[in-house]
Amino acid sequence: MPLQQFYHVLGMILVVVPLAATLAILLMAVFRHLRWASPLPVRALLLLNLIALAPALAGIALMRLTLG
């Protein structure tokens, strides 16, 4: 049972950390765009979201497998 809880917590970490980092980077880019009227790097932000989505999906699968 404790090993299942460990994997569940690991899955939650895999979901929260990449998505929180992506949100922080996205907000910094939007604030920079609004403050200095610099172009918004849309392609880079979309690529970042795709990169962050992989560990998040793995974390969701890990949570789903461990505690149902």
mmCIF file of C-alpha atoms in Angstrom:
data_model
loop_
_atom_site.group_PDB
_atom_site.id
_atom_site.type_symbol
_atom_site.label_atom_id
_atom_site.label_comp_id
_atom_site.label_asym_id
_atom_site.label_seq_id
_atom_site.Cartn_x
_atom_site.Cartn_y
_atom_site.Cartn_z
ATOM 1 C CA MET A 1 0.000 0.000 0.000
ATOM 2 C CA PRO A 2 2.699 2.596 0.790
ATOM 3 C CA LEU A 3 4.306 1.918 -2.591
ATOM 4 C CA GLN A 4 1.007 2.686 -4.329
ATOM 5 C CA GLN A 5 0.762 5.966 -2.418
ATOM 6 C CA PHE A 6 4.322 6.820 -3.431
ATOM 7 C CA TYR A 7 3.487 6.268 -7.090
ATOM 8 C CA HIS A 8 0.308 8.311 -6.705
ATOM 9 C CA VAL A 9 2.255 11.237 -5.218
ATOM 10 C CA LEU A 10 4.889 10.870 -7.933
ATOM 11 C CA GLY A 11 2.124 11.041 -10.517
ATOM 12 C CA MET A 12 0.749 14.204 -8.938
ATOM 13 C CA ILE A 13 4.198 15.778 -9.014
ATOM 14 C CA LEU A 14 4.576 14.829 -12.676
ATOM 15 C CA VAL A 15 1.296 16.614 -13.390
ATOM 16 C CA VAL A 16 1.691 19.747 -11.274
ATOM 17 C CA VAL A 17 5.330 20.750 -11.779
ATOM 18 C CA PRO A 18 5.473 20.906 -15.613
ATOM 19 C CA LEU A 19 2.102 22.599 -15.878
ATOM 20 C CA ALA A 20 2.975 25.161 -13.192
ATOM 21 C CA ALA A 21 6.276 25.936 -14.903
ATOM 22 C CA THR A 22 4.492 26.286 -18.240
ATOM 23 C CA LEU A 23 1.930 28.629 -16.717
ATOM 24 C CA ALA A 24 4.664 30.776 -15.168
ATOM 25 C CA ILE A 25 6.550 31.044 -18.456
ATOM 26 C CA LEU A 26 3.336 31.825 -20.316
ATOM 27 C CA LEU A 27 2.411 34.591 -17.865
ATOM 28 C CA MET A 28 5.890 36.107 -18.082
ATOM 29 C CA ALA A 29 5.663 36.147 -21.873
ATOM 30 C CA VAL A 30 2.211 37.739 -21.823
ATOM 31 C CA PHE A 31 3.272 40.410 -19.311
ATOM 32 C CA ARG A 32 6.372 41.177 -21.384
ATOM 33 C CA HIS A 33 4.176 41.418 -24.475
ATOM 34 C CA LEU A 34 1.751 43.794 -22.767
ATOM 35 C CA ARG A 35 4.405 45.952 -21.131
ATOM 36 C CA TRP A 36 6.900 46.435 -23.947
ATOM 37 C CA ALA A 37 4.750 45.533 -26.955
ATOM 38 C CA SER A 38 7.208 42.833 -27.938
ATOM 39 C CA PRO A 39 5.969 40.058 -30.214
ATOM 40 C CA LEU A 40 4.475 37.096 -28.436
ATOM 41 C CA PRO A 41 6.463 33.892 -29.207
ATOM 42 C CA VAL A 42 3.433 31.782 -30.035
ATOM 43 C CA ARG A 43 5.289 28.882 -31.652
ATOM 44 C CA ALA A 44 7.728 28.606 -28.763
ATOM 45 C CA LEU A 45 4.883 28.676 -26.248
ATOM 46 C CA LEU A 46 2.973 25.981 -28.118
ATOM 47 C CA LEU A 47 6.090 23.812 -28.248
ATOM 48 C CA LEU A 48 6.598 24.358 -24.529
ATOM 49 C CA ASN A 49 3.021 23.244 -23.877
ATOM 50 C CA LEU A 50 3.552 20.096 -25.928
ATOM 51 C CA ILE A 51 6.752 19.323 -24.037
ATOM 52 C CA ALA A 52 5.030 19.833 -20.677
ATOM 53 C CA LEU A 53 2.086 17.716 -21.733
ATOM 54 C CA ALA A 54 4.129 14.498 -21.971
ATOM 55 C CA PRO A 55 5.080 14.189 -18.269
ATOM 56 C CA ALA A 56 1.627 15.436 -17.269
ATOM 57 C CA LEU A 57 -0.046 12.645 -19.233
ATOM 58 C CA ALA A 58 2.412 10.146 -17.781
ATOM 59 C CA GLY A 59 1.543 11.385 -14.295
ATOM 60 C CA ILE A 60 -2.177 11.061 -14.962
ATOM 61 C CA ALA A 61 -1.655 7.512 -16.220
ATOM 62 C CA LEU A 62 0.456 6.673 -13.165
ATOM 63 C CA MET A 63 -2.219 7.990 -10.799
ATOM 64 C CA ARG A 64 -4.928 6.134 -12.702
ATOM 65 C CA LEU A 65 -3.012 2.855 -12.533
ATOM 66 C CA THR A 66 -2.086 3.057 -8.862
ATOM 67 C CA LEU A 67 -5.272 4.137 -7.108
ATOM 68 C CA GLY A 68 -7.842 3.511 -9.800
#
